[in-house]
Amino acid sequence: MVSRSCQEVAATVLAEVHQLYGRQSHLIDGGSAREWAETFAADGEFHSPSYPAPVVGADELTRFAQLFFERARDAGEVHRHVITNVDVVALDDETLDVRAYLQIVATARGGDSRLVRFTTIADRVVRQGASWLIARRTVRRDDS
Protein backbone atom coordinates (compact mmCIF):
# COMPACT_ATOMS: atom_id res chain seq x y z
CA MET A 1 0.00 0.00 0.00
CA VAL A 2 1.25 3.49 -0.89
CA SER A 3 1.61 5.94 1.99
CA ARG A 4 -0.42 9.10 1.61
CA SER A 5 0.73 10.95 4.73
CA CYS A 6 0.06 14.65 4.75
CA GLN A 7 -1.86 17.44 6.42
CA GLU A 8 -5.32 16.96 7.88
CA VAL A 9 -8.11 18.21 5.63
CA ALA A 10 -10.70 20.58 7.11
CA ALA A 11 -14.36 19.60 6.88
CA THR A 12 -15.07 22.72 4.80
CA VAL A 13 -12.45 21.64 2.24
CA LEU A 14 -13.97 18.15 2.09
CA ALA A 15 -17.39 19.68 1.46
CA GLU A 16 -15.97 21.93 -1.27
CA VAL A 17 -14.33 18.96 -3.00
CA HIS A 18 -17.54 16.91 -2.85
CA GLN A 19 -19.42 19.90 -4.30
CA LEU A 20 -16.85 20.21 -7.10
CA TYR A 21 -17.21 16.53 -8.01
CA GLY A 22 -20.99 16.64 -7.88
CA ARG A 23 -21.07 19.78 -10.04
CA GLN A 24 -18.66 18.22 -12.55
CA SER A 25 -20.86 15.15 -12.91
CA HIS A 26 -24.04 17.14 -13.44
CA LEU A 27 -22.37 19.50 -15.93
CA ILE A 28 -20.88 16.86 -18.23
CA ASP A 29 -23.99 14.67 -18.05
CA GLY A 30 -26.23 17.66 -18.84
CA GLY A 31 -24.25 18.86 -21.85
CA SER A 32 -22.76 21.95 -20.17
CA ALA A 33 -19.37 21.40 -21.75
CA ARG A 34 -17.83 24.85 -21.24
CA GLU A 35 -18.90 24.97 -17.61
CA TRP A 36 -17.50 21.45 -17.06
CA ALA A 37 -14.17 22.54 -18.58
CA GLU A 38 -14.14 25.52 -16.21
CA THR A 39 -13.93 23.09 -13.25
CA PHE A 40 -10.37 22.44 -14.46
CA ALA A 41 -7.44 24.85 -14.22
CA ALA A 42 -6.87 26.79 -17.46
CA ASP A 43 -4.08 24.35 -18.38
CA GLY A 44 -5.85 21.39 -16.79
CA GLU A 45 -5.18 17.86 -18.03
CA PHE A 46 -7.42 14.81 -18.44
CA HIS A 47 -5.69 11.45 -18.98
CA SER A 48 -7.72 8.30 -19.62
CA PRO A 49 -7.00 4.94 -21.26
CA SER A 50 -10.48 5.16 -22.84
CA TYR A 51 -9.29 7.95 -25.14
CA PRO A 52 -6.32 8.03 -27.54
CA ALA A 53 -4.54 11.09 -26.13
CA PRO A 54 -4.57 13.38 -23.10
CA VAL A 55 -6.97 16.30 -23.22
CA VAL A 56 -5.26 19.54 -22.17
CA GLY A 57 -6.50 23.11 -21.79
CA ALA A 58 -9.91 24.75 -21.70
CA ASP A 59 -10.68 24.47 -25.42
CA GLU A 60 -9.82 20.76 -25.66
CA LEU A 61 -11.65 19.99 -22.41
CA THR A 62 -14.76 21.78 -23.72
CA ARG A 63 -14.68 19.82 -26.98
CA PHE A 64 -14.13 16.57 -25.09
CA ALA A 65 -17.15 17.15 -22.82
CA GLN A 66 -19.34 18.22 -25.75
CA LEU A 67 -18.46 15.08 -27.70
CA PHE A 68 -19.13 12.90 -24.65
CA PHE A 69 -22.63 14.35 -24.34
CA GLU A 70 -23.35 14.26 -28.08
CA ARG A 71 -22.29 10.62 -28.45
CA ALA A 72 -24.62 9.57 -25.64
CA ARG A 73 -27.47 11.62 -27.09
CA ASP A 74 -26.90 10.25 -30.59
CA ALA A 75 -26.95 6.70 -29.18
CA GLY A 76 -30.33 7.42 -27.57
CA GLU A 77 -28.84 7.20 -24.10
CA VAL A 78 -28.47 9.30 -20.98
CA HIS A 79 -25.07 8.93 -19.31
CA ARG A 80 -24.45 9.55 -15.63
CA HIS A 81 -21.15 9.93 -13.82
CA VAL A 82 -21.32 8.51 -10.29
CA ILE A 83 -18.38 9.44 -8.07
CA THR A 84 -17.98 7.67 -4.72
CA ASN A 85 -15.43 6.86 -2.03
CA VAL A 86 -13.74 10.26 -2.28
CA ASP A 87 -10.43 10.30 -0.38
CA VAL A 88 -8.85 13.75 0.05
CA VAL A 89 -5.29 14.41 1.20
CA ALA A 90 -3.84 17.92 1.59
CA LEU A 91 -0.36 18.26 0.19
CA ASP A 92 -0.26 21.91 1.29
CA ASP A 93 -2.78 24.75 1.77
CA GLU A 94 -3.30 25.11 -1.99
CA THR A 95 -2.94 21.54 -3.30
CA LEU A 96 -4.93 18.36 -2.75
CA ASP A 97 -4.42 14.78 -3.82
CA VAL A 98 -7.86 13.21 -4.39
CA ARG A 99 -8.77 9.63 -5.22
CA ALA A 100 -12.26 8.37 -5.95
CA TYR A 101 -14.20 5.69 -7.75
CA LEU A 102 -16.00 6.72 -10.94
CA GLN A 103 -18.79 4.74 -12.54
CA ILE A 104 -20.35 5.74 -15.83
CA VAL A 105 -23.88 4.40 -16.22
CA ALA A 106 -25.79 4.56 -19.53
CA THR A 107 -29.57 4.39 -19.66
CA ALA A 108 -31.24 3.81 -23.00
CA ARG A 109 -34.25 6.07 -23.45
CA GLY A 110 -37.16 3.85 -22.49
CA GLY A 111 -34.79 0.98 -21.72
CA ASP A 112 -32.46 -0.50 -19.16
CA SER A 113 -29.36 0.89 -17.53
CA ARG A 114 -25.92 -0.63 -17.94
CA LEU A 115 -22.53 0.00 -16.42
CA VAL A 116 -20.25 1.44 -19.10
CA ARG A 117 -17.08 1.71 -17.00
CA PHE A 118 -15.91 1.38 -13.43
CA THR A 119 -12.70 3.31 -12.88
CA THR A 120 -10.53 4.98 -10.29
CA ILE A 121 -9.67 8.64 -10.66
CA ALA A 122 -6.57 10.27 -9.21
CA ASP A 123 -6.72 14.05 -9.23
CA ARG A 124 -4.38 16.89 -8.39
CA VAL A 125 -6.71 19.64 -7.19
CA VAL A 126 -5.48 23.21 -6.72
CA ARG A 127 -6.96 26.28 -5.11
CA GLN A 128 -7.27 29.25 -7.43
CA GLY A 129 -8.82 32.21 -5.68
CA ALA A 130 -11.87 30.96 -3.79
CA SER A 131 -12.27 27.83 -5.95
CA TRP A 132 -10.81 24.33 -6.08
CA LEU A 133 -10.02 23.24 -9.66
CA ILE A 134 -8.70 20.05 -11.22
CA ALA A 135 -5.12 20.55 -12.41
CA ARG A 136 -4.69 16.95 -13.57
CA ARG A 137 -7.05 13.97 -13.68
CA THR A 138 -5.78 10.48 -14.33
CA VAL A 139 -8.37 7.77 -14.91
CA ARG A 140 -7.48 4.11 -14.46
CA ARG A 141 -9.67 1.22 -15.52
CA ASP A 142 -10.16 -1.37 -12.83
CA ASP A 143 -8.87 -4.11 -15.13
CA SER A 144 -5.53 -2.40 -15.76
mmCIF file of C-alpha atoms in Angstrom:
data_model
loop_
_atom_site.group_PDB
_atom_site.id
_atom_site.type_symbol
_atom_site.label_atom_id
_atom_site.label_comp_id
_atom_site.label_asym_id
_atom_site.label_seq_id
_atom_site.Cartn_x
_atom_site.Cartn_y
_atom_site.Cartn_z
ATOM 1 C CA MET A 1 0.000 0.000 0.000
ATOM 2 C CA VAL A 2 1.251 3.489 -0.889
ATOM 3 C CA SER A 3 1.610 5.937 1.994
ATOM 4 C CA ARG A 4 -0.421 9.100 1.605
ATOM 5 C CA SER A 5 0.726 10.953 4.726
ATOM 6 C CA CYS A 6 0.056 14.648 4.747
ATOM 7 C CA GLN A 7 -1.857 17.438 6.418
ATOM 8 C CA GLU A 8 -5.318 16.959 7.884
ATOM 9 C CA VAL A 9 -8.106 18.212 5.625
ATOM 10 C CA ALA A 10 -10.699 20.581 7.109
ATOM 11 C CA ALA A 11 -14.362 19.604 6.881
ATOM 12 C CA THR A 12 -15.071 22.719 4.800
ATOM 13 C CA VAL A 13 -12.449 21.640 2.243
ATOM 14 C CA LEU A 14 -13.970 18.147 2.085
ATOM 15 C CA ALA A 15 -17.393 19.681 1.461
ATOM 16 C CA GLU A 16 -15.970 21.934 -1.273
ATOM 17 C CA VAL A 17 -14.332 18.962 -3.001
ATOM 18 C CA HIS A 18 -17.543 16.915 -2.845
ATOM 19 C CA GLN A 19 -19.423 19.903 -4.296
ATOM 20 C CA LEU A 20 -16.846 20.209 -7.104
ATOM 21 C CA TYR A 21 -17.206 16.533 -8.012
ATOM 22 C CA GLY A 22 -20.993 16.636 -7.880
ATOM 23 C CA ARG A 23 -21.071 19.782 -10.037
ATOM 24 C CA GLN A 24 -18.662 18.225 -12.548
ATOM 25 C CA SER A 25 -20.862 15.152 -12.908
ATOM 26 C CA HIS A 26 -24.044 17.143 -13.438
ATOM 27 C CA LEU A 27 -22.366 19.498 -15.925
ATOM 28 C CA ILE A 28 -20.880 16.856 -18.235
ATOM 29 C CA ASP A 29 -23.991 14.671 -18.053
ATOM 30 C CA GLY A 30 -26.225 17.655 -18.841
ATOM 31 C CA GLY A 31 -24.248 18.862 -21.848
ATOM 32 C CA SER A 32 -22.759 21.953 -20.170
ATOM 33 C CA ALA A 33 -19.368 21.402 -21.751
ATOM 34 C CA ARG A 34 -17.828 24.854 -21.244
ATOM 35 C CA GLU A 35 -18.899 24.970 -17.610
ATOM 36 C CA TRP A 36 -17.496 21.455 -17.064
ATOM 37 C CA ALA A 37 -14.173 22.539 -18.582
ATOM 38 C CA GLU A 38 -14.145 25.516 -16.209
ATOM 39 C CA THR A 39 -13.929 23.093 -13.251
ATOM 40 C CA PHE A 40 -10.367 22.441 -14.458
ATOM 41 C CA ALA A 41 -7.443 24.849 -14.216
ATOM 42 C CA ALA A 42 -6.865 26.791 -17.461
ATOM 43 C CA ASP A 43 -4.077 24.348 -18.382
ATOM 44 C CA GLY A 44 -5.855 21.386 -16.789
ATOM 45 C CA GLU A 45 -5.184 17.859 -18.025
ATOM 46 C CA PHE A 46 -7.420 14.810 -18.440
ATOM 47 C CA HIS A 47 -5.690 11.451 -18.978
ATOM 48 C CA SER A 48 -7.716 8.297 -19.618
ATOM 49 C CA PRO A 49 -7.005 4.941 -21.261
ATOM 50 C CA SER A 50 -10.483 5.155 -22.837
ATOM 51 C CA TYR A 51 -9.293 7.951 -25.143
ATOM 52 C CA PRO A 52 -6.315 8.035 -27.536
ATOM 53 C CA ALA A 53 -4.539 11.091 -26.126
ATOM 54 C CA PRO A 54 -4.566 13.379 -23.099
ATOM 55 C CA VAL A 55 -6.972 16.301 -23.222
ATOM 56 C CA VAL A 56 -5.259 19.538 -22.173
ATOM 57 C CA GLY A 57 -6.500 23.106 -21.785
ATOM 58 C CA ALA A 58 -9.906 24.749 -21.701
ATOM 59 C CA ASP A 59 -10.684 24.474 -25.424
ATOM 60 C CA GLU A 60 -9.824 20.762 -25.664
ATOM 61 C CA LEU A 61 -11.654 19.991 -22.413
ATOM 62 C CA THR A 62 -14.756 21.777 -23.716
ATOM 63 C CA ARG A 63 -14.677 19.820 -26.982
ATOM 64 C CA PHE A 64 -14.134 16.566 -25.092
ATOM 65 C CA ALA A 65 -17.152 17.150 -22.825
ATOM 66 C CA GLN A 66 -19.345 18.221 -25.749
ATOM 67 C CA LEU A 67 -18.456 15.078 -27.703
ATOM 68 C CA PHE A 68 -19.132 12.900 -24.650
ATOM 69 C CA PHE A 69 -22.634 14.351 -24.340
ATOM 70 C CA GLU A 70 -23.352 14.258 -28.080
ATOM 71 C CA ARG A 71 -22.292 10.617 -28.445
ATOM 72 C CA ALA A 72 -24.616 9.572 -25.636
ATOM 73 C CA ARG A 73 -27.474 11.615 -27.094
ATOM 74 C CA ASP A 74 -26.897 10.251 -30.592
ATOM 75 C CA ALA A 75 -26.948 6.705 -29.179
ATOM 76 C CA GLY A 76 -30.328 7.423 -27.567
ATOM 77 C CA GLU A 77 -28.839 7.196 -24.096
ATOM 78 C CA VAL A 78 -28.466 9.299 -20.983
ATOM 79 C CA HIS A 79 -25.072 8.927 -19.312
ATOM 80 C CA ARG A 80 -24.449 9.549 -15.628
ATOM 81 C CA HIS A 81 -21.147 9.931 -13.818
ATOM 82 C CA VAL A 82 -21.322 8.505 -10.292
ATOM 83 C CA ILE A 83 -18.377 9.440 -8.075
ATOM 84 C CA THR A 84 -17.980 7.666 -4.724
ATOM 85 C CA ASN A 85 -15.431 6.861 -2.027
ATOM 86 C CA VAL A 86 -13.737 10.260 -2.282
ATOM 87 C CA ASP A 87 -10.433 10.305 -0.380
ATOM 88 C CA VAL A 88 -8.847 13.749 0.051
ATOM 89 C CA VAL A 89 -5.292 14.410 1.197
ATOM 90 C CA ALA A 90 -3.843 17.918 1.594
ATOM 91 C CA LEU A 91 -0.360 18.264 0.185
ATOM 92 C CA ASP A 92 -0.257 21.910 1.290
ATOM 93 C CA ASP A 93 -2.776 24.751 1.766
ATOM 94 C CA GLU A 94 -3.297 25.106 -1.990
ATOM 95 C CA THR A 95 -2.942 21.539 -3.299
ATOM 96 C CA LEU A 96 -4.929 18.363 -2.754
ATOM 97 C CA ASP A 97 -4.424 14.782 -3.819
ATOM 98 C CA VAL A 98 -7.857 13.213 -4.388
ATOM 99 C CA ARG A 99 -8.768 9.630 -5.218
ATOM 100 C CA ALA A 100 -12.260 8.366 -5.953
ATOM 101 C CA TYR A 101 -14.204 5.690 -7.751
ATOM 102 C CA LEU A 102 -16.002 6.720 -10.938
ATOM 103 C CA GLN A 103 -18.786 4.744 -12.540
ATOM 104 C CA ILE A 104 -20.349 5.735 -15.832
ATOM 105 C CA VAL A 105 -23.876 4.405 -16.224
ATOM 106 C CA ALA A 106 -25.785 4.561 -19.527
ATOM 107 C CA THR A 107 -29.571 4.386 -19.656
ATOM 108 C CA ALA A 108 -31.237 3.806 -23.003
ATOM 109 C CA ARG A 109 -34.248 6.068 -23.446
ATOM 110 C CA GLY A 110 -37.161 3.853 -22.489
ATOM 111 C CA GLY A 111 -34.791 0.980 -21.718
ATOM 112 C CA ASP A 112 -32.461 -0.496 -19.160
ATOM 113 C CA SER A 113 -29.355 0.890 -17.532
ATOM 114 C CA ARG A 114 -25.918 -0.633 -17.943
ATOM 115 C CA LEU A 115 -22.531 -0.005 -16.420
ATOM 116 C CA VAL A 116 -20.253 1.443 -19.101
ATOM 117 C CA ARG A 117 -17.079 1.706 -17.002
ATOM 118 C CA PHE A 118 -15.912 1.376 -13.429
ATOM 119 C CA THR A 119 -12.703 3.314 -12.877
ATOM 120 C CA THR A 120 -10.532 4.984 -10.293
ATOM 121 C CA ILE A 121 -9.665 8.643 -10.659
ATOM 122 C CA ALA A 122 -6.567 10.271 -9.208
ATOM 123 C CA ASP A 123 -6.718 14.052 -9.232
ATOM 124 C CA ARG A 124 -4.381 16.886 -8.389
ATOM 125 C CA VAL A 125 -6.708 19.644 -7.187
ATOM 126 C CA VAL A 126 -5.476 23.209 -6.721
ATOM 127 C CA ARG A 127 -6.957 26.283 -5.112
ATOM 128 C CA GLN A 128 -7.267 29.253 -7.431
ATOM 129 C CA GLY A 129 -8.817 32.209 -5.676
ATOM 130 C CA ALA A 130 -11.868 30.957 -3.787
ATOM 131 C CA SER A 131 -12.273 27.833 -5.950
ATOM 132 C CA TRP A 132 -10.814 24.334 -6.083
ATOM 133 C CA LEU A 133 -10.024 23.241 -9.656
ATOM 134 C CA ILE A 134 -8.704 20.054 -11.222
ATOM 135 C CA ALA A 135 -5.121 20.553 -12.409
ATOM 136 C CA ARG A 136 -4.693 16.951 -13.565
ATOM 137 C CA ARG A 137 -7.045 13.968 -13.681
ATOM 138 C CA THR A 138 -5.784 10.477 -14.333
ATOM 139 C CA VAL A 139 -8.374 7.770 -14.910
ATOM 140 C CA ARG A 140 -7.483 4.115 -14.456
ATOM 141 C CA ARG A 141 -9.674 1.225 -15.520
ATOM 142 C CA ASP A 142 -10.157 -1.373 -12.830
ATOM 143 C CA ASP A 143 -8.870 -4.110 -15.126
ATOM 144 C CA SER A 144 -5.530 -2.400 -15.755
#
